[in-house]
Coordinates of C-alpha atoms and ligand atoms in Angstrom, one line a residue:
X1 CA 131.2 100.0 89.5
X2 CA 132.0 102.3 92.2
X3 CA 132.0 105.9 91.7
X4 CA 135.3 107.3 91.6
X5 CA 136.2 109.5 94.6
X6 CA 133.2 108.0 96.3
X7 CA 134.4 109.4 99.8
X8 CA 135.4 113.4 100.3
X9 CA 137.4 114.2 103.6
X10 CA 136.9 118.3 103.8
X11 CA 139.2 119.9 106.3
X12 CA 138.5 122.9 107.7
X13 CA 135.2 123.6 108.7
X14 CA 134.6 127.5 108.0
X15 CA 131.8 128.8 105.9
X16 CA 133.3 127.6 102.6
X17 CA 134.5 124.3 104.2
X18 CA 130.6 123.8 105.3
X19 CA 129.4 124.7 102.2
X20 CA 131.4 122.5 100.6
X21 CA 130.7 119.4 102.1
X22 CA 127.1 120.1 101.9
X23 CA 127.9 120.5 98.1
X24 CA 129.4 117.1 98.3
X25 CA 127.0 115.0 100.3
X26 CA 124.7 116.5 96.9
X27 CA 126.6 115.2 94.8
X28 CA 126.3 111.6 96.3
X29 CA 129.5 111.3 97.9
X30 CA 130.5 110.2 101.1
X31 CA 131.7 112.9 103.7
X32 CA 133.5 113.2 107.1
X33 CA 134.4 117.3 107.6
X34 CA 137.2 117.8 110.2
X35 CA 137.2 121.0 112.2
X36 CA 140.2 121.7 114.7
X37 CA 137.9 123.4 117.7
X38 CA 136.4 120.0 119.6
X39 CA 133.6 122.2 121.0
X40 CA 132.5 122.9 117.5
X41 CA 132.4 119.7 116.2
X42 CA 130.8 118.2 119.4
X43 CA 127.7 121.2 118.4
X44 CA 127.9 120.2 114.8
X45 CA 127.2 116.7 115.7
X46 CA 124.6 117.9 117.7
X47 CA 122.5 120.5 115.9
X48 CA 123.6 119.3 112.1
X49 CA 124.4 123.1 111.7
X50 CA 127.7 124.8 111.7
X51 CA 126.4 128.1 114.2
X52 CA 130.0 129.4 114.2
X53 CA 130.2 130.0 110.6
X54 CA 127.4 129.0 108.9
X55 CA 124.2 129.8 110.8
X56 CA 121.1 128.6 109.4
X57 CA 122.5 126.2 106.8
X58 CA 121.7 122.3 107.7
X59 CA 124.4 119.7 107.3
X60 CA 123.1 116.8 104.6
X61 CA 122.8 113.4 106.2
X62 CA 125.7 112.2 104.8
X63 CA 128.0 114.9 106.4
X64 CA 129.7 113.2 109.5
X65 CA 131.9 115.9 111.4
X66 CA 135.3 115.2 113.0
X67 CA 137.7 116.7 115.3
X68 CA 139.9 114.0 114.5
X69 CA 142.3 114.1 111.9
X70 CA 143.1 110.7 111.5
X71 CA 139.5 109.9 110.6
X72 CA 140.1 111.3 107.0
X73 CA 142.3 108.2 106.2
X74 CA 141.2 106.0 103.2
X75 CA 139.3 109.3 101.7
X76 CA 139.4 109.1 98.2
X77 CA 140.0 112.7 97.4
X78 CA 140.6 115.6 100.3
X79 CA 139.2 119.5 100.0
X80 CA 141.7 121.3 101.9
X81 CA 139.4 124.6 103.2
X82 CA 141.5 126.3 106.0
X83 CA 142.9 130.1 105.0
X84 CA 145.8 130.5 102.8
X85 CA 148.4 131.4 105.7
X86 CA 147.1 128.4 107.8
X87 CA 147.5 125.7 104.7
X88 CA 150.9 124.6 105.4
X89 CA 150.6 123.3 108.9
X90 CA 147.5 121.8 108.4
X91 CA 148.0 120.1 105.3
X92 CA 151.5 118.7 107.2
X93 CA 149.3 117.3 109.9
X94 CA 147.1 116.0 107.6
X95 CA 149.7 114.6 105.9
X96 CA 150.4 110.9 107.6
X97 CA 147.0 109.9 107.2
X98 CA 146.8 110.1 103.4
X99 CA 147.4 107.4 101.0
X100 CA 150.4 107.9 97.9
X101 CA 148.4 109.4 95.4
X102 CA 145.4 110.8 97.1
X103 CA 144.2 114.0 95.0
X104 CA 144.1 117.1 97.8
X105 CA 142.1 120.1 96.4
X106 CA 143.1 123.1 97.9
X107 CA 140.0 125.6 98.1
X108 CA 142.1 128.9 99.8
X109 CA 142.4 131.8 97.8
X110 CA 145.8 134.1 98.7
X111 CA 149.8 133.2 98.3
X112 CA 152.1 132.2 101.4
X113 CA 153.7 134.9 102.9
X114 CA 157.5 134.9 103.8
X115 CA 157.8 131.8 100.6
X116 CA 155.8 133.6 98.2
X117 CA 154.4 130.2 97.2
X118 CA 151.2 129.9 95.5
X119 CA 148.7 127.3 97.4
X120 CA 149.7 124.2 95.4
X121 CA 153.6 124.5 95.9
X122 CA 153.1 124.7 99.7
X123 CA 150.7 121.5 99.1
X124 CA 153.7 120.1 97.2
X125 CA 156.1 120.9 100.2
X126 CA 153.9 120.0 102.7
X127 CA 152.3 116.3 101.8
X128 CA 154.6 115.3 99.0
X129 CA 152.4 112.4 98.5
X130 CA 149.3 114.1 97.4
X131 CA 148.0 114.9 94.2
X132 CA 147.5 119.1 94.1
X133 CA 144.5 120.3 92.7
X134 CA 142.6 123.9 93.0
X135 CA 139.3 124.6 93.6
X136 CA 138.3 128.3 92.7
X137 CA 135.7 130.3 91.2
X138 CA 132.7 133.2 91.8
X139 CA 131.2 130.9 94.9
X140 CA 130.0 132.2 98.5
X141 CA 129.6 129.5 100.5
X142 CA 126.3 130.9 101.5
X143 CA 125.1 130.7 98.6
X144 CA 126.5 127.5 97.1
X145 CA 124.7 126.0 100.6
X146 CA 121.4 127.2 99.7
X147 CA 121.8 125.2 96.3
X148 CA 122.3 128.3 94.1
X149 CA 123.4 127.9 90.7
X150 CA 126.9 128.4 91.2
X151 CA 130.0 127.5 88.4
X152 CA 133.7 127.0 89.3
X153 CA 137.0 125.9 88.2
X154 CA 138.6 122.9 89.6
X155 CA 142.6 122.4 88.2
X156 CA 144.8 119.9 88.5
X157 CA 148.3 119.5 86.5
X158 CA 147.0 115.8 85.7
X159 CA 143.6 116.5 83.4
X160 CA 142.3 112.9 84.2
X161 CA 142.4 113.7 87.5
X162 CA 140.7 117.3 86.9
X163 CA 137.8 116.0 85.1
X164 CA 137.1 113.0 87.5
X165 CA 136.7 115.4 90.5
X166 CA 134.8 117.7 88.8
X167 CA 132.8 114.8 87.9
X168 CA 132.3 113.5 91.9
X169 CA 131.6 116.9 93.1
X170 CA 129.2 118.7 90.7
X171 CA 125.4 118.4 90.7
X172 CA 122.6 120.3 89.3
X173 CA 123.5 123.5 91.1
X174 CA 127.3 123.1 91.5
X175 CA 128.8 122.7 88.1
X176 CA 132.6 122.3 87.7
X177 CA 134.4 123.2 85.1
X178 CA 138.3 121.1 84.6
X179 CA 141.5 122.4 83.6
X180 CA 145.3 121.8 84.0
X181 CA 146.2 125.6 84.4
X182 CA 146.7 125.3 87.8
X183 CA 148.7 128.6 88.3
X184 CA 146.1 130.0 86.3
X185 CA 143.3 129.0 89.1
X186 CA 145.6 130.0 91.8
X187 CA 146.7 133.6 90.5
X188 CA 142.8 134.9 89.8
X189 CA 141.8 134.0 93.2
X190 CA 144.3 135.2 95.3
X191 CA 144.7 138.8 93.3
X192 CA 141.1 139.1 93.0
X193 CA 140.6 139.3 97.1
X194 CA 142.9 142.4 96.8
X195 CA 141.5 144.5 94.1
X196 CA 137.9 143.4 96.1
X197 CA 139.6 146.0 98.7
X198 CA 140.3 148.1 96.7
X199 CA 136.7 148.3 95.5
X200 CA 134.7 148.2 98.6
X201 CA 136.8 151.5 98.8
X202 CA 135.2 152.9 96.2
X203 CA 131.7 152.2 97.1
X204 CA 132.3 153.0 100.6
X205 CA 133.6 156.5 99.8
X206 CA 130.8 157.0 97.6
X207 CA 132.8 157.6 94.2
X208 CA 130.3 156.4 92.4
X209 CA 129.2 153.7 89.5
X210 CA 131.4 154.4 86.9
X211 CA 134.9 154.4 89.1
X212 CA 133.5 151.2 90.3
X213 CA 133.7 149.9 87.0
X214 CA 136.9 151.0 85.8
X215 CA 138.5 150.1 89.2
X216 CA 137.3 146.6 88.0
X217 CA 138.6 147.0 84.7
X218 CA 141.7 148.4 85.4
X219 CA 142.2 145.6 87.9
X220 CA 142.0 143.4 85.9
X221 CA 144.2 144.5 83.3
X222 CA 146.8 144.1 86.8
X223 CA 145.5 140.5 87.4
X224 CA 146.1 139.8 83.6
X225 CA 149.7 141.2 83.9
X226 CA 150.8 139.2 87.2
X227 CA 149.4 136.3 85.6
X228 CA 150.9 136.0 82.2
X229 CA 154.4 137.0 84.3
X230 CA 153.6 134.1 86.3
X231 CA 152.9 131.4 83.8
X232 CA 148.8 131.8 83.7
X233 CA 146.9 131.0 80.2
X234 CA 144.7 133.9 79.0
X235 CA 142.0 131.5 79.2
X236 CA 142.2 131.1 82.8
X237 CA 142.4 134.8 83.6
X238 CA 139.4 136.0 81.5
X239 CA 137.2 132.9 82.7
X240 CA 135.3 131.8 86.2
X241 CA 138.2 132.1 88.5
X242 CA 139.6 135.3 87.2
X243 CA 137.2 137.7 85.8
X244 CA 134.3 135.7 87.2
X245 CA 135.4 136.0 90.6
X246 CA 136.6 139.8 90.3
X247 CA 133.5 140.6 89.0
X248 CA 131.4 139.1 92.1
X249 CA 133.7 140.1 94.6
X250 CA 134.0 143.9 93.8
X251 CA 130.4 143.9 93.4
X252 CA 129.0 143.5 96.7
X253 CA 129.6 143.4 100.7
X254 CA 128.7 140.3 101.0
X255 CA 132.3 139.8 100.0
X256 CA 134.6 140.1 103.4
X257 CA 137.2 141.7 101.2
X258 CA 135.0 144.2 100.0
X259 CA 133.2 144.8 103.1
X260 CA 136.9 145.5 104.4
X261 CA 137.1 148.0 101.9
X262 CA 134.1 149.5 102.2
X263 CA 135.3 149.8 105.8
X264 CA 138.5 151.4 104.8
X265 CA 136.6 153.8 102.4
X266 CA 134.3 155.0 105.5
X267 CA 136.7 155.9 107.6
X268 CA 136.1 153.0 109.9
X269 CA 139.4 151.2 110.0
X270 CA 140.2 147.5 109.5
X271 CA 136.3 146.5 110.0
X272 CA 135.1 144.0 110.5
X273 CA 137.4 142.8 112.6
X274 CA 137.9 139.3 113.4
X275 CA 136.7 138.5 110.1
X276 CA 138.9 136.3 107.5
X277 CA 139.6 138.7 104.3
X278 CA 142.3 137.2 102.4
X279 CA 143.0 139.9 100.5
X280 CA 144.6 142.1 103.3
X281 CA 147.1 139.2 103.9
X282 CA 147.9 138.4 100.3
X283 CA 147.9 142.9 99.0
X284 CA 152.0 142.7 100.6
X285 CA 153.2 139.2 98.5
X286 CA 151.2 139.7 95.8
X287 CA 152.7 143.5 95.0
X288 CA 156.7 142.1 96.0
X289 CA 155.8 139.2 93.4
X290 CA 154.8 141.6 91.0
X291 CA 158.0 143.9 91.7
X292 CA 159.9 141.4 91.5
X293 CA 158.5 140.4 87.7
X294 CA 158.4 144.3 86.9
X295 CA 154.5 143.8 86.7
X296 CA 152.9 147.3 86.9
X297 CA 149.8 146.8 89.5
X298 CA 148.9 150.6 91.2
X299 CA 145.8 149.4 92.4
X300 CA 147.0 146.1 94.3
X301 CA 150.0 148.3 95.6
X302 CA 147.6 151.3 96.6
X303 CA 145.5 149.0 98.5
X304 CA 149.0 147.7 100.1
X305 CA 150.1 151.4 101.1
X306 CA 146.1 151.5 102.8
X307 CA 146.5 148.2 104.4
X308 CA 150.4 149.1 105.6
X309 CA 150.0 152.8 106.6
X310 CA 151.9 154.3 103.9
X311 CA 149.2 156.6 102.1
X312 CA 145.7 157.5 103.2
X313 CA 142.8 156.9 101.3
X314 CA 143.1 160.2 99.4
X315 CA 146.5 160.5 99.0
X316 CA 145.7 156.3 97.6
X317 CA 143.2 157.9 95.0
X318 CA 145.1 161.1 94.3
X319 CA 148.0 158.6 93.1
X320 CA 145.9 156.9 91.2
X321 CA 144.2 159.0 89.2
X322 CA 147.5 161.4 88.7
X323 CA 149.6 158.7 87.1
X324 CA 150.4 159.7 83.6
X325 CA 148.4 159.3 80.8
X326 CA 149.5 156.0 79.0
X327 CA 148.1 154.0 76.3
X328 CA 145.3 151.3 77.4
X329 CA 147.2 147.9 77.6
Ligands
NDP401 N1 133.5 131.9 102.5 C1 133.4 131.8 101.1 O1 132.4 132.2 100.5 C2 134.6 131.4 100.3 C3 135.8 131.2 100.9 N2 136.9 130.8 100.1 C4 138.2 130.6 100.7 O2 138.2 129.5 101.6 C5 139.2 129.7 102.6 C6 138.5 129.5 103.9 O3 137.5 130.5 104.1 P1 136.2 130.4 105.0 O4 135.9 129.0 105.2 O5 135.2 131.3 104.4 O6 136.8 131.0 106.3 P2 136.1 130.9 107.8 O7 136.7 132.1 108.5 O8 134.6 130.8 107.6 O9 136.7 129.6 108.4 C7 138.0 129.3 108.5 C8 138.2 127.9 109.0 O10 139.5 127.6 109.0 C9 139.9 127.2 110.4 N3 141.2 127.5 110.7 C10 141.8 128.8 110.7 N4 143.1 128.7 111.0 C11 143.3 127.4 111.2 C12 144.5 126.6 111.5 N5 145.7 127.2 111.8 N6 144.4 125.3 111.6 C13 143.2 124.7 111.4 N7 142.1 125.3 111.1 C14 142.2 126.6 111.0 C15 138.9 127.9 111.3 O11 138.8 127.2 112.5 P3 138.2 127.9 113.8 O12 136.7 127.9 113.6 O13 138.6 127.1 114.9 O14 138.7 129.3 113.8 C16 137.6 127.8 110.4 O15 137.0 126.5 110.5 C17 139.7 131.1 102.4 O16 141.0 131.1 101.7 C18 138.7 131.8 101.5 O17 139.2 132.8 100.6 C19 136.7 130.5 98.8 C20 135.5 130.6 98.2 C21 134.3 131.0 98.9
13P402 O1 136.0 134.1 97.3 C1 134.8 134.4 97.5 C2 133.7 134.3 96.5 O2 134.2 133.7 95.3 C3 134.5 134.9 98.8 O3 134.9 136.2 98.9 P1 135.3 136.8 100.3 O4 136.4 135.9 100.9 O5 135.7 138.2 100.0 O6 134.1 136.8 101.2

């Protein structure tokens, strides 16, 4: 019998779009990964290597790019991998060419600005007739392209659906984990990216181990809060996409949203620029969402004041740290 979800369309063909495919041709399936800049495509074809976002990383045999959208029709499953703020008019384009029913896993971590929509609902809006599903966990595409162990979470509201995915697309060194707490997937990974700022602040103004780890901590007693406002199980929270992926994200630079921080933190500005940190785009939704839930988060909304203007680093810290005493919760 045929393997379910024997053919993978990716779309978007970033670092974690790459990886991802590679991930999938590893897994045995078939894979054709569009990318939206010709020239790209035309030197991925060429050189099997993605040198604008990926350098050094080979694509597997059975990785056929594309610049053309309608060459991901009749793909069992989709992997939507384009940032958060770009998934709406992407998945609309890519919307014709998918059959009733096709599962579309979006992999972007953050929340649409000006809808407040998590990634799902704009799939929902956008290509009615796909099946959402989330792909999230502790996973840099580098290293899920070397073939390091690496675990994640994939979610979809229809557990069948969930399981069999997780089934096409893990191998030795990418396990998947299924759920159906969707919101759950979507809440860690977009919050995370913004306490990850908020983090690379602290290492890059030197504040040392031990604020590191109650920055963590703390943060994540925020990303627990905004969760359980927002529907999120427990489970979800404290597993790989919440606390798995806070953990590796405000651990090192290797992060872009930490590295922003870290940036931040030194005095250096928004740095690196050009680089795609989610977080800074998510920090103003995500605090308005919680506002609007009365969800106390200080540390998303300090790294919001940062990102807008409103506070400097210190006077970010000092308001931290001289917020009253309160019971641990
Ligand atoms: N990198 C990682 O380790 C991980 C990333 N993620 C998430 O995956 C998502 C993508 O990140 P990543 O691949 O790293 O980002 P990259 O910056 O490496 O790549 C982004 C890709 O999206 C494309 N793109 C950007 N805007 C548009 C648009 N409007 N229409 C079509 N394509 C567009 C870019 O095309 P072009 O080259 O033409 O600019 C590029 O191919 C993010 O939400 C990120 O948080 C999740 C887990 C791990
Ligand atoms: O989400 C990621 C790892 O899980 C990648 O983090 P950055 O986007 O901060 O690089």
């Amino acid at each position: 019998m045929a393997a379910r979800y024997a053919s993978i369309g990716v779309v978007g063909a970033g670092a974690w779009g790459t990886a991802l495919a590679n991930a999938s041709a590893r897994a045995g399936r078939e894979v054709v990964l569009w990318g939206r800049d010709r020239d790209l495509v035309a030197a991925m074809a060429r050189s099997r290597t993605n040198p604008a976002h990926l350098p050094g990383v080979v694509l597997a045999d059975t990785v056929r790019p594309t610049a053309d959208l309608a060459a991901l029709a009749g793909m069992d499953a989709i992997l939507l991998v384009v940032p958060a703020q770009a998934s709406r008019s992407v998945a609309a384009e890519l919307a014709p060419h998918l059959a009733p029913g096709t599962p579309v896993v979006t992999c972007a971590k953050g929340i649409e600005r000006g809808t407040s929509l998590f990634m799902t609902q704009v799939l929902g809006e956008a290509c009615p007739q796909a099946v959402p599903a989330i792909l999230s966990g502790p996973s840099f595409a580098a290293d899920v392209a070397a073939g390091l162990p690496t675990a994640v979470t994939l979610a979809s509201r229809d557990p069948g659906i969930a399981e069999a995915l997780a089934a096409a697309l893990g191998s030795s060194s990418f396990r998947l984990y299924h759920s159906a707490d969707v919101r759950g997937v979507e809440i860690g990974g977009a919050a995370k990216n913004v306490l990850a700022i908020a983090a690379g602040i602290v290492g890059g103004r030197k504040l040392g181990a031990s604020a590191g780890a109650a920055l963590v901590a703390r943060g994540f007693a925020e990303l627990m809060r905004f969760g359980k406002a927002y529907g999120a199980r427990a489970e979800t929270l404290t597993g790989l996409s919440g606390l798995g992926d806070l953990i590796l994200t405000c651990s090192t630079a290797q992060s872009r949203n930490y590295a922003l921080g870290l940036g931040l933190g030194q005095d250096e500005g928004l740095h690196p620029p050009g680089k795609l940190a989610e977080g800074a785009l998510t920090a103003s939704v995500l605090v308005a969402m919680a506002q609007a839930r009365g969800v106390d988060m200080p540390i998303a909304r300090a790294v919001e004041d940062v990102l807008a203007g409103r506070s400097d680093i210190e006077q970010a810290i000092g308001s931290l740290l001289a917020r009253p005493q309160k019971a641990e919760a």
